[in-house]
Coordinates of C-alpha atoms and ligand atoms in Angstrom, one line a residue:
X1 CA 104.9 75.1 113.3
X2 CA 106.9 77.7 111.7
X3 CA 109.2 79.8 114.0
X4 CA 109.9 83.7 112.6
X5 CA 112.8 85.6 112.5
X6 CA 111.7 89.2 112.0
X7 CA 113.9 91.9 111.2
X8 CA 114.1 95.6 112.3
X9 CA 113.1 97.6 115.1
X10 CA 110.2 100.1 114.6
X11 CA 106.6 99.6 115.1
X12 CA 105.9 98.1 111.7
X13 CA 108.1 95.1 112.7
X14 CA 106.3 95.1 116.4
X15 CA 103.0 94.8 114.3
X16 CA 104.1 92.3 111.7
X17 CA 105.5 90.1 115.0
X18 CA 102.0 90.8 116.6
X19 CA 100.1 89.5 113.7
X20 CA 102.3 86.5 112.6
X21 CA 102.2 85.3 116.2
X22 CA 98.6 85.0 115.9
X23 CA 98.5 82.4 113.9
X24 CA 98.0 78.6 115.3
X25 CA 100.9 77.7 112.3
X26 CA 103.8 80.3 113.7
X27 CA 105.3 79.3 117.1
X28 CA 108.4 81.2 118.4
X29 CA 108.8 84.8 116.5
X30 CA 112.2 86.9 117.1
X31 CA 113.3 90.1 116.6
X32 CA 116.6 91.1 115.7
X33 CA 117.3 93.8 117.0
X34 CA 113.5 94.2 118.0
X35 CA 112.4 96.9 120.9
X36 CA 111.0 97.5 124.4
X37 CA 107.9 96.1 123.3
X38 CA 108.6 93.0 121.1
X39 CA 109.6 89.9 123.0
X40 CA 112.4 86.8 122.2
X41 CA 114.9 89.6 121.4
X42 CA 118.2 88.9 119.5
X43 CA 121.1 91.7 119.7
X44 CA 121.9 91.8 116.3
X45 CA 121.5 94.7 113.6
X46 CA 119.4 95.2 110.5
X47 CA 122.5 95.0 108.6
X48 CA 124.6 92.2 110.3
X49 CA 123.6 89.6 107.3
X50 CA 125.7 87.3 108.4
X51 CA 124.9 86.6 112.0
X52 CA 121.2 86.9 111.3
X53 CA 121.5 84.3 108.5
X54 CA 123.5 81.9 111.3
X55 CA 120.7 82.7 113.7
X56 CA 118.1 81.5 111.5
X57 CA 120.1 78.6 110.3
X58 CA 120.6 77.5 114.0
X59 CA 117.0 78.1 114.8
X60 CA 115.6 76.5 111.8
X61 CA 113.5 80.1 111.2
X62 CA 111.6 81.8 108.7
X63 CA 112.8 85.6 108.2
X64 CA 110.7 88.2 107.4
X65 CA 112.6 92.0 106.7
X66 CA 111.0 95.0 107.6
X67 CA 113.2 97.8 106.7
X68 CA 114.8 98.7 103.1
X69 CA 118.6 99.1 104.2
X70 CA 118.7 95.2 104.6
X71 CA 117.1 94.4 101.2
X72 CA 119.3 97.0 99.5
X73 CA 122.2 95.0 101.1
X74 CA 121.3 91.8 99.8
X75 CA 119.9 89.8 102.4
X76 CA 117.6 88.1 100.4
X77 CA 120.3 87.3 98.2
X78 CA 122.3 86.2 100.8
X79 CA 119.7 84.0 102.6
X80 CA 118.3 82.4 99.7
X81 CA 122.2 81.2 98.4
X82 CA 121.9 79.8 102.0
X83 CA 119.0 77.6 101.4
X84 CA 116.9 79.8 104.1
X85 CA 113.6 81.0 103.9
X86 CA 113.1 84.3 103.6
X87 CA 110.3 86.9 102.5
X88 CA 111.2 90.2 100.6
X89 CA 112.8 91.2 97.7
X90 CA 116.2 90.6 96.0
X91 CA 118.9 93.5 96.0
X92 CA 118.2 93.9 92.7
X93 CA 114.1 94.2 93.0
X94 CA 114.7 96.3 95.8
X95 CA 116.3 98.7 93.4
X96 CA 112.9 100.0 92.8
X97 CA 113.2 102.0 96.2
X98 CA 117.2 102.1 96.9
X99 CA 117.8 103.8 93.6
X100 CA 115.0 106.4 92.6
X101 CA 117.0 107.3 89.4
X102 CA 116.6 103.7 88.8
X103 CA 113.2 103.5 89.7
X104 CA 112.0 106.8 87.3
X105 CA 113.6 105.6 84.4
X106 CA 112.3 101.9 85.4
X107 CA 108.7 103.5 85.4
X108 CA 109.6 105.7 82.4
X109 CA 110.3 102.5 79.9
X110 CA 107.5 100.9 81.2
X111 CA 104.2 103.1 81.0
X112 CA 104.1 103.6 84.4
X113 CA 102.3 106.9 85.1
X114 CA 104.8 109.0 87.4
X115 CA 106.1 113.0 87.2
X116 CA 108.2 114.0 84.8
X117 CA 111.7 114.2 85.5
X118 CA 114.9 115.1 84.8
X119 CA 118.6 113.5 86.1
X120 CA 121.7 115.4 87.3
X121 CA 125.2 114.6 88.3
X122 CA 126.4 118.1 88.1
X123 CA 125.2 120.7 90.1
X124 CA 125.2 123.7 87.9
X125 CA 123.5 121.4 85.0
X126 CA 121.0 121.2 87.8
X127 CA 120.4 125.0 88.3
X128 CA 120.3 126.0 84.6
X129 CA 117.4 123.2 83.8
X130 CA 115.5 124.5 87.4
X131 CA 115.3 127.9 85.8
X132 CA 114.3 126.5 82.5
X133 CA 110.9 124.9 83.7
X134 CA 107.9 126.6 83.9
X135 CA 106.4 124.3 87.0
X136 CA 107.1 123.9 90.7
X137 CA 109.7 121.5 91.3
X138 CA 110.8 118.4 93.5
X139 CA 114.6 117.7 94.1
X140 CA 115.5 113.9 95.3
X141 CA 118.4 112.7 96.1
X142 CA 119.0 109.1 94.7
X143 CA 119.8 106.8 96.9
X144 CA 118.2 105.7 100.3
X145 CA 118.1 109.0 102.8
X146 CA 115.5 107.6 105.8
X147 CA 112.8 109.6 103.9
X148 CA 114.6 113.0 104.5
X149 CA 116.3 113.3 100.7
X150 CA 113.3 114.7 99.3
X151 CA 112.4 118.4 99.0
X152 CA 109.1 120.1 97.8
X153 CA 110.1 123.4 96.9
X154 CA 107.8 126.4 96.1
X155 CA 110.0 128.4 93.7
X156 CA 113.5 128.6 91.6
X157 CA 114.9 129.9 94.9
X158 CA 113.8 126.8 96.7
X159 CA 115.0 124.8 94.4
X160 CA 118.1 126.0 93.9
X161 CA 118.6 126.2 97.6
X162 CA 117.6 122.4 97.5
X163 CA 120.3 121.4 95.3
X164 CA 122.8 123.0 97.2
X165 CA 122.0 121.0 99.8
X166 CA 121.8 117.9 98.3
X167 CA 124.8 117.7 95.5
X168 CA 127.0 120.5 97.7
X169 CA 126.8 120.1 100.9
X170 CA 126.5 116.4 100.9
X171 CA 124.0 116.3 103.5
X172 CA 123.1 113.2 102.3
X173 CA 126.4 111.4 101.8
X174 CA 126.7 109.3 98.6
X175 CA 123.1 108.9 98.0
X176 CA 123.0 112.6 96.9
X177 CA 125.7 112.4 94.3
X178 CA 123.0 111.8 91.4
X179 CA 119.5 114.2 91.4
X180 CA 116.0 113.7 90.4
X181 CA 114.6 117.4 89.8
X182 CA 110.6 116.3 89.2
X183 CA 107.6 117.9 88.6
X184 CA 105.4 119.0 91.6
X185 CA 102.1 117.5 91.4
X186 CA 99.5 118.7 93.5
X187 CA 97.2 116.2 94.4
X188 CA 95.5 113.7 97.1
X189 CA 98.2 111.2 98.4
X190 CA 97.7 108.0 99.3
X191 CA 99.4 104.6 100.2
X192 CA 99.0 101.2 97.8
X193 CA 100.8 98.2 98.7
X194 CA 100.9 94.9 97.8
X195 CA 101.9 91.4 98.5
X196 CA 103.7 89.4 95.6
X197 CA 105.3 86.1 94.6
X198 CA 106.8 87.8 91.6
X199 CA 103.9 86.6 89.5
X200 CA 100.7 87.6 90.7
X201 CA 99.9 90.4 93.5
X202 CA 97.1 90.3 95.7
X203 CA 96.3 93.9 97.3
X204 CA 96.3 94.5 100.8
X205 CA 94.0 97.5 102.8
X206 CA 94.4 100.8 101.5
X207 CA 96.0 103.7 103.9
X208 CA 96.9 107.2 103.9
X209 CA 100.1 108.6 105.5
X210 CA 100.8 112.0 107.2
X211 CA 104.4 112.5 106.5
X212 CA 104.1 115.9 107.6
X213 CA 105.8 117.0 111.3
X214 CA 103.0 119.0 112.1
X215 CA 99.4 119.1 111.9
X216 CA 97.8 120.5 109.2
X217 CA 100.8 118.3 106.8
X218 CA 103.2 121.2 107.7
X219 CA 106.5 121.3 108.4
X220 CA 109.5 118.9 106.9
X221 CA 108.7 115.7 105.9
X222 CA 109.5 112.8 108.2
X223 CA 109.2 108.7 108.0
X224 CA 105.4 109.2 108.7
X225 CA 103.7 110.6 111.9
X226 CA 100.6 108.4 111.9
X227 CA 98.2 106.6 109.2
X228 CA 94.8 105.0 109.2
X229 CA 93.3 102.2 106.7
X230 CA 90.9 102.4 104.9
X231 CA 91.2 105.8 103.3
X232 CA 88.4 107.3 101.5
X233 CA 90.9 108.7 98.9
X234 CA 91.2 105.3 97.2
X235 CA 88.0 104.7 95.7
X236 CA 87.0 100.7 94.6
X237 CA 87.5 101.8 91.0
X238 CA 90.5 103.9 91.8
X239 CA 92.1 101.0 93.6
X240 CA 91.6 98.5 90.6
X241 CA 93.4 101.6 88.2
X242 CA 96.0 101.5 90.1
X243 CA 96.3 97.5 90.9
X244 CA 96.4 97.2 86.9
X245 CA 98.6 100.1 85.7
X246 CA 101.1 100.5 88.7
X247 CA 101.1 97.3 90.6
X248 CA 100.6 94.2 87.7
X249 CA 102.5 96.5 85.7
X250 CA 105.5 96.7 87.6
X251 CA 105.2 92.9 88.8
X252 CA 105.1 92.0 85.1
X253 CA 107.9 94.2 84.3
X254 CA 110.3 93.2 87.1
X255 CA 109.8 90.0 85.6
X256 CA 110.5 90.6 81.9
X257 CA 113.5 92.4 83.3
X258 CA 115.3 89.6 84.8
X259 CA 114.6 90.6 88.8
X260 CA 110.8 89.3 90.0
X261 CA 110.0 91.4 93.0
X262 CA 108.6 88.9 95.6
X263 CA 107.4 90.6 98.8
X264 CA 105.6 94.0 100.2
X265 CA 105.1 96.9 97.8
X266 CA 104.4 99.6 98.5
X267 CA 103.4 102.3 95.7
X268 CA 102.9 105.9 97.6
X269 CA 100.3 107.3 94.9
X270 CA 99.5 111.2 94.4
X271 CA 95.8 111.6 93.0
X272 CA 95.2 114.1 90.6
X273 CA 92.5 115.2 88.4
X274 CA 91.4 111.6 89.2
X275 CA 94.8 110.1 87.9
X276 CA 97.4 108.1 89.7
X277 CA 100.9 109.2 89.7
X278 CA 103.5 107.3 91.3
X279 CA 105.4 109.3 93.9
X280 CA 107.7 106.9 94.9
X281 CA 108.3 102.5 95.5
X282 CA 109.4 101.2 98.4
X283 CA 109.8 97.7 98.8
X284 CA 108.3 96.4 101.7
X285 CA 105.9 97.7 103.9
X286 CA 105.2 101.4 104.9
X287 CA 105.8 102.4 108.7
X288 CA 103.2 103.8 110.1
X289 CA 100.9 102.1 107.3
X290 CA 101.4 98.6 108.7
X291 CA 100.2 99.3 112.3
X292 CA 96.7 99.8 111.1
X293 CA 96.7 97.4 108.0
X294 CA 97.7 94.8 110.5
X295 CA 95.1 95.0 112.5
X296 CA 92.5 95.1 109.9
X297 CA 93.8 91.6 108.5
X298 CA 91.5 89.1 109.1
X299 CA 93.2 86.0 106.9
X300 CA 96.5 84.6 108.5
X301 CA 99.7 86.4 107.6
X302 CA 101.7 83.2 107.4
X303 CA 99.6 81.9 104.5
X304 CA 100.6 84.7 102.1
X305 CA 104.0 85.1 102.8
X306 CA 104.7 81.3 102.8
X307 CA 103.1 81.7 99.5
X308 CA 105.0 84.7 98.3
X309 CA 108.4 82.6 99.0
X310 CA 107.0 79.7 97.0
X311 CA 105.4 81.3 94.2
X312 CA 102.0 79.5 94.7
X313 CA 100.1 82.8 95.7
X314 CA 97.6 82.5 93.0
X315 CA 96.3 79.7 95.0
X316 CA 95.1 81.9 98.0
X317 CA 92.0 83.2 98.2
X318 CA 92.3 87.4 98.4
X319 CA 93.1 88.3 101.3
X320 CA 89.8 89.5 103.8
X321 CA 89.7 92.9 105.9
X322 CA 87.7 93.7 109.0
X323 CA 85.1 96.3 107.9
X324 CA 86.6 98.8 110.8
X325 CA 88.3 101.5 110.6
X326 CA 92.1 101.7 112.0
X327 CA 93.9 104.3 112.9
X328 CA 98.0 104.8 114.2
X329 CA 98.8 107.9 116.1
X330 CA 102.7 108.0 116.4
X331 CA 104.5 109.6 119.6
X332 CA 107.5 110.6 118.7
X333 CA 110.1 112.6 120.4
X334 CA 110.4 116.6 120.3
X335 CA 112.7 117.8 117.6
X336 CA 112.1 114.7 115.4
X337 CA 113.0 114.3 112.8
X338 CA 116.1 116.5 113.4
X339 CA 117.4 116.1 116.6
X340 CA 115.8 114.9 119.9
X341 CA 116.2 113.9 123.5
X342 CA 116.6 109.8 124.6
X343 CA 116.5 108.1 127.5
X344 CA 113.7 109.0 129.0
X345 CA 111.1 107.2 131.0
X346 CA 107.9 106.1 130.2
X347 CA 104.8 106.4 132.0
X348 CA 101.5 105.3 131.9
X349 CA 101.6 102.2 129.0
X350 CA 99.2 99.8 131.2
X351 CA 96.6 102.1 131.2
X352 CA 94.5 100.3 128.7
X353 CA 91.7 101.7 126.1
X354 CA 88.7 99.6 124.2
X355 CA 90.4 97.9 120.8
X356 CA 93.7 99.7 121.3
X357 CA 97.1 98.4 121.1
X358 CA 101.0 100.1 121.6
X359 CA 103.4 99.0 119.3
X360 CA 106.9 100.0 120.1
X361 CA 109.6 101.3 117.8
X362 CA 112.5 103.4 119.3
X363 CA 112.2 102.1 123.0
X364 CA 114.3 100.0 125.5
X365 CA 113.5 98.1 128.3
X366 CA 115.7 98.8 131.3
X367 CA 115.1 96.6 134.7
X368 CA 111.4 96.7 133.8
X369 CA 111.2 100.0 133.1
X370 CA 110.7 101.2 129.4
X371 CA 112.9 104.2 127.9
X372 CA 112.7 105.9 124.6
X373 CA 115.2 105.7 122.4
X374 CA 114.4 106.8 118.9
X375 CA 112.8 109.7 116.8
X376 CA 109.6 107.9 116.5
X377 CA 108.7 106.5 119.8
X378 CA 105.4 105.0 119.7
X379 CA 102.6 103.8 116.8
X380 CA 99.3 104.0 119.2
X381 CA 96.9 102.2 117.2
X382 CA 93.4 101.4 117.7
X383 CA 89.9 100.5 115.5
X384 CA 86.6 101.5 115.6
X385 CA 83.2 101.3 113.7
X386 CA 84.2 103.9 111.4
X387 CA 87.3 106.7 111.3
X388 CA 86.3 109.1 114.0
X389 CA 85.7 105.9 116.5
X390 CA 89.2 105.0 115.6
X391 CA 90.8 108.4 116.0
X392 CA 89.0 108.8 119.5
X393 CA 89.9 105.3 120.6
X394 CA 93.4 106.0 119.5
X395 CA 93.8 109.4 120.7
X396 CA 92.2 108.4 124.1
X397 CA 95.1 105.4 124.6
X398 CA 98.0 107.6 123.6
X399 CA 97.0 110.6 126.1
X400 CA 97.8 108.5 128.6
X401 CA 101.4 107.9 127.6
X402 CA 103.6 110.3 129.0
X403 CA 107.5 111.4 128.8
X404 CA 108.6 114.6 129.1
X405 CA 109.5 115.6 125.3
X406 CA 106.2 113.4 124.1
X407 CA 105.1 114.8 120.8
X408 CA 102.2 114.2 118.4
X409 CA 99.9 115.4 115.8
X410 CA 96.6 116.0 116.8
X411 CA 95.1 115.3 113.8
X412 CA 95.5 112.1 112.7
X413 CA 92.7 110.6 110.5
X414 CA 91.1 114.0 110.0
X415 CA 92.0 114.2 106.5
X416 CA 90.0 111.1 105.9
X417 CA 86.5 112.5 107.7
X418 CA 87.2 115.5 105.4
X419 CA 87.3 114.2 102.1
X420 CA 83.8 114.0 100.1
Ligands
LIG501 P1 109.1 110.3 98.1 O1 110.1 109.7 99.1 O2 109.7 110.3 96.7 O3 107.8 109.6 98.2 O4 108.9 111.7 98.6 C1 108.5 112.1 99.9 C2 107.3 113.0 99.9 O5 107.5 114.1 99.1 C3 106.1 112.3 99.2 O6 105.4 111.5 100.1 C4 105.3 113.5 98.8 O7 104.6 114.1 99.9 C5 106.4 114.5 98.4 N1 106.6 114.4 97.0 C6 107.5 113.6 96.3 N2 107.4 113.7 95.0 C7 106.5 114.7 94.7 C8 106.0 115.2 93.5 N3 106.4 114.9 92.3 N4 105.0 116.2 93.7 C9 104.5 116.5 94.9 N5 105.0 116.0 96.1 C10 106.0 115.1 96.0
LIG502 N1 105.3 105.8 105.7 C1 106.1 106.0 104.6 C2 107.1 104.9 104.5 O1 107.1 103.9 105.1 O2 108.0 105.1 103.7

């Protein structure tokens, strides 16, 4: 019996707990810092290395990271000089998401297909080239902003305006002191991600994203707002283009380059004109995209990441998926992603729905009774015999969670019914 450490706080890490304490080989699972929802709690932060690698030691634990900050900080590193077990990638794999100038030029030298770029350090440099291209632009800021350092714009003044913010202002603090002005593709975006032992990469379900505050993918981006797996937009074939030329490519690259990239990644994929473009790498999962991957997953979790550590994943069958749909509604709170109201109480989470679950993410418990205290509350998630069974089953189970600034889209899912 292997007992679990996991790491972060949102929903993804309430589902990854879920799942791994499924299996008859995991006993005890932790969370550090965890939620209202997860259980065997330990008060200590994503980025208190340290103490979490004394926790494990002590309880002889298995850690599994959910969010980037840690992996940019080194845990892995840190663990593994330890002798612990731990499953994601080094600092320096996890450079494919903590560095996105890093990450376009890693992509650039390797064949990966992504949107052409440019870099900055100098602001003005950065307005002269925005007026030089002829297409709509992106502007990125480098380094790890909580999904918020990227802007779509829709002309020069946009863009320019975008800058400003990012290299002026310093809205984004050090990670905006380099730019990545991009080309604007205009396509059908979807999420990829893989499992890997830095050799080989086994797939897991496909999933679609709405990053978009309000329905209708309007409004500023945000850390997601609700996904659901499978999505029509990755076709069979399209899925082994982009397993080949973005995942075993990068795996194989990682490796040549001196850093193999052992754990979740995730490749968020624009489709266009029936190409793949890579958008963006994180590495680890995506949050909402877990919630309903994690339920589809039929083979024990354990298995792969045990194998991921050791490097034997090539030994493992693929991985198997229920042929249901799944779909994760997020509550969050009103004014997310800006700013928003906390501590307040809520109702109606025992009021059960047919193959529904709540994963937690920015909650507390207080004497029993559960308060939120985050930006994204809630991932409602729930399956069904195909999409729209999923949405209703989900959307049914998340009425009935109530708090006074309780928002959500209403439209989860819908883009996947839609696309022919
Ligand atoms: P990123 O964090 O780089 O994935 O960017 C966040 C979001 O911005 C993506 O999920 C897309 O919706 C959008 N985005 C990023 N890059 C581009 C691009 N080159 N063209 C169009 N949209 C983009
Ligand atoms: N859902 C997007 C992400 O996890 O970055």
């Amino acid at each position: 019996m292997t007992d679990i450490l996991v790491v972060g706080s949102g929903a993804r890490e309430h589902a990854l707990g879920w799942k791994l304490g499924m299996s008859p080989k995991v006993g005890k699972v932790f969370h550090a810092p965890g939620n209202g929802g997860t259980a065997n709690n330990v008060n200590i932060g994503v980025d208190e290395i340290e103490k979490l690698a004394k926790f494990a030691t002590e309880q002889k634990c298995l850690t599994v990271v959910g969010p980037e900050v840690p992996l940019a900080a080194g845990i892995v590193n840190f663990f593994t000089s330890k002798g612990l077990e731990i499953f994601g990638p080094t600092k320096e794999a996890a450079q494919l998401e903590s560095s996105k100038v890093w990450s376009k030029n890693f992509m650039k030298r390797n064949g990966i297909p992504t949107a052409r770029f440019e870099v900055f350090d100098d602001r003005e440099e950065a307005k002269k080239y925005a007026e030089s291209v002829g297409y709509p632009l992106v502007v990125k800021a480098d380094g790890l902003a909580a999904g918020k350092g990227v802007i779509v714009c829709d002309d020069l003044e946009g863009a320019v305006v975008a800058i400003d913010k990012i290299m002026n202002e310093k809205n984004f603090g050090n990670a905006g002191s380099k730019i990545i002005l991009e080309e604007r593709i205009d396509g059908i975006e979807a999420s990829y991600i893989a499992i890997s032992d830095g050799e080989t990469a086994y797939p897991m379900a496909t999933s679609q994203d709405h990053k978009r505050i309000l329905d209708g993918d309007k409004g500023p981006n945000t850390g997601g707002m609700g996904a659901y797996s499978p999505t029509p937009v990755i076709s069979n074939e399209m899925a082994e283009v982009i397993q080949k030329n973005v995942i075993e490519k990068t795996i194989g690259a990682m490796k040549r380059e001196g850093m193999q990239f052992k754990g979740f990644i995730y490749a968020g994929i624009m489709i266009k004109n029936d190409r793949p473009y890579v958008l963006e790498f994180n590495a680890r999962m995506g949050d909402p995209e877990c919630q309903p991957i994690m339920v589809r997953m039929e083979s024990d979790l354990i298995d792969y990441i045990t194998a991921c550590i050791r490097g034997t994943l090539s030994s493992l069958p693929k991985i198997s998926w229920s042929a249901k749909s799944a779909v994760c509604v997020v509550l969050a709170a009103k004014g997310y992603p800006e700013s928003f109201p906390k501590d307040e109480e809520v109702l109606g989470l025992d009021v059960m729905q047919k193959e529904s679950i709540v994963f937690h993410a920015g909650t507390r418990k207080v004497d029993g009774r559960i308060l939120t205290s985050g930006g994204r509350v809630f991932g409602v998630t729930a399956t069904g015999r195909t999409l729209q069974e999923a949405i209703s089953n989900a959307y049914a189970r998340a009425e009935k969670i109530t708090w006074p600034s309780k928002y959500c889209r209403s439209d989860i899912g819908q883009k996947g019914l839609s696309y022919t």
